[in-house]
PDB file of C-alpha atoms in Angstrom:
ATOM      1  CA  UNK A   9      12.786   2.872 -94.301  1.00  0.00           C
ATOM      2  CA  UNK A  10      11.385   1.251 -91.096  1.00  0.00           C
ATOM      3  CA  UNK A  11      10.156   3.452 -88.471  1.00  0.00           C
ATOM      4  CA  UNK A  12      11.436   6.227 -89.498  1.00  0.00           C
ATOM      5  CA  UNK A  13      15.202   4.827 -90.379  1.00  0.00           C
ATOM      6  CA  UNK A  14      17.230   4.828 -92.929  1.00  0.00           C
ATOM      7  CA  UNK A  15      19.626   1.920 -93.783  1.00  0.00           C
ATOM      8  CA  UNK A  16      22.276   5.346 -94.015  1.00  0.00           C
ATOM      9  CA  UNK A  17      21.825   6.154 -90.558  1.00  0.00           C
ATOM     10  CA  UNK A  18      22.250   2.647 -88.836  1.00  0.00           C
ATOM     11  CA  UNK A  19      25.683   1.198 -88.895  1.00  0.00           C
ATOM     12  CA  UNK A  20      26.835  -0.706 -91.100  1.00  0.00           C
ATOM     13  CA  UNK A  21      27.595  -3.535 -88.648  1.00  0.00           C
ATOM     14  CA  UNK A  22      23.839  -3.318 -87.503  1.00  0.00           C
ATOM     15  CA  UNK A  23      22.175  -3.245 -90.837  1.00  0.00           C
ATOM     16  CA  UNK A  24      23.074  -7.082 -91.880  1.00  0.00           C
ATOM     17  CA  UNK A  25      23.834  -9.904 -90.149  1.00  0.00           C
ATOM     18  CA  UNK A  26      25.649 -11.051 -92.899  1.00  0.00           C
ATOM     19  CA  UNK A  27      28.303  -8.601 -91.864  1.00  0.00           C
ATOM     20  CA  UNK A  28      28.656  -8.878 -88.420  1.00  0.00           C
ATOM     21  CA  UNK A  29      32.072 -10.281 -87.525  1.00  0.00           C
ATOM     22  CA  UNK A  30      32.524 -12.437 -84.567  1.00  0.00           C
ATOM     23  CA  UNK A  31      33.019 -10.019 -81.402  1.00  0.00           C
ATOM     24  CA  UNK A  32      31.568  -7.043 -82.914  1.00  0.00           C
ATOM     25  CA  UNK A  33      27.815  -7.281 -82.120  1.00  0.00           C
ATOM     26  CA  UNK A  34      28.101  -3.878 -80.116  1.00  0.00           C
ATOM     27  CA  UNK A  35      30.530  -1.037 -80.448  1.00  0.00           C
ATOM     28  CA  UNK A  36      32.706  -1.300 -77.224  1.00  0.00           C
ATOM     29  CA  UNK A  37      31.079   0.957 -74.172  1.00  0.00           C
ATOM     30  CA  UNK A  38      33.415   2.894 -71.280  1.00  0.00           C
ATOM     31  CA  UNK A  39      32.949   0.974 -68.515  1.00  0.00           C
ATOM     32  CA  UNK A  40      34.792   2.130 -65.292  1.00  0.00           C
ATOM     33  CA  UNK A  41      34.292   0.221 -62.143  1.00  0.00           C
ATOM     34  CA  UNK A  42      32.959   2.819 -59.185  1.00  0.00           C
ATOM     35  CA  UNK A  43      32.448   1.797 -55.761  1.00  0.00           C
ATOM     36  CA  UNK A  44      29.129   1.390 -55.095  1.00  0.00           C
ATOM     37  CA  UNK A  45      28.051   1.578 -51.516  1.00  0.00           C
ATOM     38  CA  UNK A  46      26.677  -1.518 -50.792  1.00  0.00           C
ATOM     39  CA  UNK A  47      25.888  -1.430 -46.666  1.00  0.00           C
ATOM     40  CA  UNK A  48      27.803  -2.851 -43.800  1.00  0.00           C
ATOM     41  CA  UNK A  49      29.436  -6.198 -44.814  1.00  0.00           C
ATOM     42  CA  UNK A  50      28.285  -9.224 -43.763  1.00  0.00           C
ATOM     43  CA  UNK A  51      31.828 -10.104 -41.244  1.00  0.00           C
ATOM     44  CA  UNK A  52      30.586  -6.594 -39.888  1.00  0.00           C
ATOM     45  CA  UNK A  53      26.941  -7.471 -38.568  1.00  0.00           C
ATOM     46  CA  UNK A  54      27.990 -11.174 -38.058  1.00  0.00           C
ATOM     47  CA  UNK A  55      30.475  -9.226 -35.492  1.00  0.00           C
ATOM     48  CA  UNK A  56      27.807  -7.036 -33.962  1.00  0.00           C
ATOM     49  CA  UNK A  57      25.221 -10.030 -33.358  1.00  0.00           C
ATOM     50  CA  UNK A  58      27.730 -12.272 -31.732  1.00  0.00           C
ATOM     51  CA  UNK A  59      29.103  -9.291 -29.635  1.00  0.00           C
ATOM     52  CA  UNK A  60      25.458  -8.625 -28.893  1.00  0.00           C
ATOM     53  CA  UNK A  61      24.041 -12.382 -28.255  1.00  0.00           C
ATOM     54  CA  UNK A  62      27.275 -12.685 -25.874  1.00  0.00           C
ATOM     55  CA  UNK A  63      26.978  -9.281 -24.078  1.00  0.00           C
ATOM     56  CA  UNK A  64      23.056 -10.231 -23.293  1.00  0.00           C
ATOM     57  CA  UNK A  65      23.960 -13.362 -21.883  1.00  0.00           C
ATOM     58  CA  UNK A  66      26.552 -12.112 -19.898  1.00  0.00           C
ATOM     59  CA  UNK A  67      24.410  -9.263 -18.631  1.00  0.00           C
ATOM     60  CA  UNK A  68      21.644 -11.846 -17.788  1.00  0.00           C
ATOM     61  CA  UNK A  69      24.457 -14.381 -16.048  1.00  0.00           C
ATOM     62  CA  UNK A  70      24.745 -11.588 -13.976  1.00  0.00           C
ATOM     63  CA  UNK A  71      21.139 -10.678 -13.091  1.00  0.00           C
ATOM     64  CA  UNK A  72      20.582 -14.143 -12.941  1.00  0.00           C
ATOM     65  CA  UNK A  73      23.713 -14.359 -10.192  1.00  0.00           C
ATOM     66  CA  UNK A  74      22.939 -11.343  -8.391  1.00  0.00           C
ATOM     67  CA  UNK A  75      19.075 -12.893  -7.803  1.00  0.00           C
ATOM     68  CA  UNK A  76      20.590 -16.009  -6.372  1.00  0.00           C
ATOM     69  CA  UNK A  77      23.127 -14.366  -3.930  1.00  0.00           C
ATOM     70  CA  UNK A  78      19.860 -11.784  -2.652  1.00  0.00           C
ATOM     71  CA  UNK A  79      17.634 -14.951  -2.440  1.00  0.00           C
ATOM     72  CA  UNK A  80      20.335 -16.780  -0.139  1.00  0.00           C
ATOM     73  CA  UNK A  81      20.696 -13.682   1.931  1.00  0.00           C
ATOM     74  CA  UNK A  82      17.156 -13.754   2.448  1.00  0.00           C
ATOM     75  CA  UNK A  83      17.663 -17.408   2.909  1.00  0.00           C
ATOM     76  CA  UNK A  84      20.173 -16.921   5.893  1.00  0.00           C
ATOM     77  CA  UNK A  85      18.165 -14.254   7.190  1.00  0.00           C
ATOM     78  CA  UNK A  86      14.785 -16.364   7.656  1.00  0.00           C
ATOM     79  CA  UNK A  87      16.997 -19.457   9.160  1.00  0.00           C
ATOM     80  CA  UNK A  88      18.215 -17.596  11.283  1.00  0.00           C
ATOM     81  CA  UNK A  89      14.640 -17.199  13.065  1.00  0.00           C
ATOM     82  CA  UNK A  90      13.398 -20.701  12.560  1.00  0.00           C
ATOM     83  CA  UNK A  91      14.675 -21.460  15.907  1.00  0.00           C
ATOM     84  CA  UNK A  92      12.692 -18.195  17.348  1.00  0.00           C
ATOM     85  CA  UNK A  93       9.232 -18.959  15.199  1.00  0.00           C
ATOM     86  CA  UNK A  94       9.720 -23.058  16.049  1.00  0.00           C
ATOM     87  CA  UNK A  95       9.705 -22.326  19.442  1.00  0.00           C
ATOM     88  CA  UNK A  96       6.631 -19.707  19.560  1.00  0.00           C
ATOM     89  CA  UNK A  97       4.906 -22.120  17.583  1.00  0.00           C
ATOM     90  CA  UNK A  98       5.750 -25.065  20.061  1.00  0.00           C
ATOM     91  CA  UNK A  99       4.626 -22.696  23.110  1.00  0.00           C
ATOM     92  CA  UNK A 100       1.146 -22.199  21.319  1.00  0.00           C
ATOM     93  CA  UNK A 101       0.527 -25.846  20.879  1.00  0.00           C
ATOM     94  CA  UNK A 102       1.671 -26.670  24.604  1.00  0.00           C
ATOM     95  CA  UNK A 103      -1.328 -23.807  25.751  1.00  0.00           C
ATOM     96  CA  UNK A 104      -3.734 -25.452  23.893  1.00  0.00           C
ATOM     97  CA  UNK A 105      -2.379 -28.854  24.375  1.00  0.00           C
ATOM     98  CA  UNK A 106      -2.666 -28.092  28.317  1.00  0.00           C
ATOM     99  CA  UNK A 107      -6.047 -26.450  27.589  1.00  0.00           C
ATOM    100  CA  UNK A 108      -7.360 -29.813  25.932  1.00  0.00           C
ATOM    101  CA  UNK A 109      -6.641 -31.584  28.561  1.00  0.00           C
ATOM    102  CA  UNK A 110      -7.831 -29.600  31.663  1.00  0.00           C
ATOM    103  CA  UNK A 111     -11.330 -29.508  28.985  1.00  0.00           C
ATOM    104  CA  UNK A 112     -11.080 -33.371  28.834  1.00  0.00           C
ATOM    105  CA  UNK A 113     -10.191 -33.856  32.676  1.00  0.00           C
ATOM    106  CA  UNK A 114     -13.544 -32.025  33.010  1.00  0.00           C
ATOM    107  CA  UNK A 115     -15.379 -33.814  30.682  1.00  0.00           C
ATOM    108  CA  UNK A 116     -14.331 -37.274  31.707  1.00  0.00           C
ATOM    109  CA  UNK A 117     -14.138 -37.036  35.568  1.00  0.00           C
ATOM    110  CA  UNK A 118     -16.967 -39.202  35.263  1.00  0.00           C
ATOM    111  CA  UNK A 119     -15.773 -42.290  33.429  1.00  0.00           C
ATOM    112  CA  UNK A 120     -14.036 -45.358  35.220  1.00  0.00           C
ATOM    113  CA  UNK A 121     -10.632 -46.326  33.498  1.00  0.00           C
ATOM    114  CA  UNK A 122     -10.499 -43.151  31.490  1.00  0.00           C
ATOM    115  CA  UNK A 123      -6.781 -42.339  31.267  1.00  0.00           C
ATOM    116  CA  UNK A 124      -6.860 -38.245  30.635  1.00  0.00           C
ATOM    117  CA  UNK A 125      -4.121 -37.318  28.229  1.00  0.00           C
ATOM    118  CA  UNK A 126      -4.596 -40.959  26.946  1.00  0.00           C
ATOM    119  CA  UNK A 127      -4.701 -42.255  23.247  1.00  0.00           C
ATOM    120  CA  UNK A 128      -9.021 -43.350  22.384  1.00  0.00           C
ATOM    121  CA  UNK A 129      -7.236 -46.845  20.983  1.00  0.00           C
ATOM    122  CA  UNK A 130      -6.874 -49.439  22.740  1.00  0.00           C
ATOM    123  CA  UNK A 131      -5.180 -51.521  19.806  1.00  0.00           C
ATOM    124  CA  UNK A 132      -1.910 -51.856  19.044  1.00  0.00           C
ATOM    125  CA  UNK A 133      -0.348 -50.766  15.639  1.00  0.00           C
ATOM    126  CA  UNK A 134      -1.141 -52.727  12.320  1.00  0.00           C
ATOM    127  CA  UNK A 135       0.204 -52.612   8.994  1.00  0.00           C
ATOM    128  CA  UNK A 136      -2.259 -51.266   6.449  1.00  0.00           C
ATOM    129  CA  UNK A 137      -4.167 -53.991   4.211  1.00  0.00           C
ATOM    130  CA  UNK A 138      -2.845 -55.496   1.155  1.00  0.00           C
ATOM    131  CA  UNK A 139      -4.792 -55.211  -2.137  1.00  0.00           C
ATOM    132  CA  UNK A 140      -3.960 -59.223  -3.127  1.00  0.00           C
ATOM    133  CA  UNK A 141      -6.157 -59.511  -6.085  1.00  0.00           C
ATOM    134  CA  UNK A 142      -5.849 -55.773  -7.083  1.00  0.00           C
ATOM    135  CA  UNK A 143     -10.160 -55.610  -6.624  1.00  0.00           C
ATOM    136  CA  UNK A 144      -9.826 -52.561  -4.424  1.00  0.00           C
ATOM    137  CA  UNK A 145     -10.361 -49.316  -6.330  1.00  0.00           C
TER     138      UNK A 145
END
């Protein structure tokens, strides 16, 4: 005997190959097909990640929307005093304007042919200089 067997004790179609018949390698087991719980199918999550990807981006169209409509009311709102801060802004630079010149008119009381108010050029406009030989840095 080998490990403890007996050639009586092992079947027959076991004990020599010589024997075995085609098909009959092991005696037939009861197999019965259970349902195993395998997890949410794959159609399942599929379904929840596209339901998910397209809920986010419509929740985000709409953030993104609702930003753009508050940023146009805002928009509105500040055109709406252009007009009011373009004109405080114009009466500011007339003070000082009129203070620049009274400061001048001081200053150059003095000077024959000094127009007050005046441009400090004499010259008339000029185009600015052309680089022909591309030397100028």
């Amino acid at each position: 005997h080998i490990l403890g067997f007996t050639m009586s004790n092992i079947p027959r179609q076991f004990q020599d190959p010589v024997h075995i018949r085609p098909g009959e390698f092991f005696p037939s087991a009861p197999l019965a097909k259970r349902f195993i719980p395998r997890g949410i199918p794959g159609v399942a999550l599929f379904g929840a990640l596209t339901a998910t990807i397209l809920g986010s981006h419509l929740y985000y169209f709409g953030v993104i929307q609702r930003r753009l409509k508050k940023e146009e009311e805002v928009r509105t709102i500040r055109q709406t005093f252009v007009p009011i801060l373009q004109a405080e802004e114009d009466f500011k630079f007339l003070q000082a304007r009129k203070a620049q010149i009274e400061e001048e008119e001081k200053y150059a009381a003095n000077i024959p042919g000094w127009v007050v108010g005046g441009t400090t050029y004499n010259t008339r406009w000029m185009a600015p200089a052309k680089n022909p030989e591309g030397t100028w840095p």
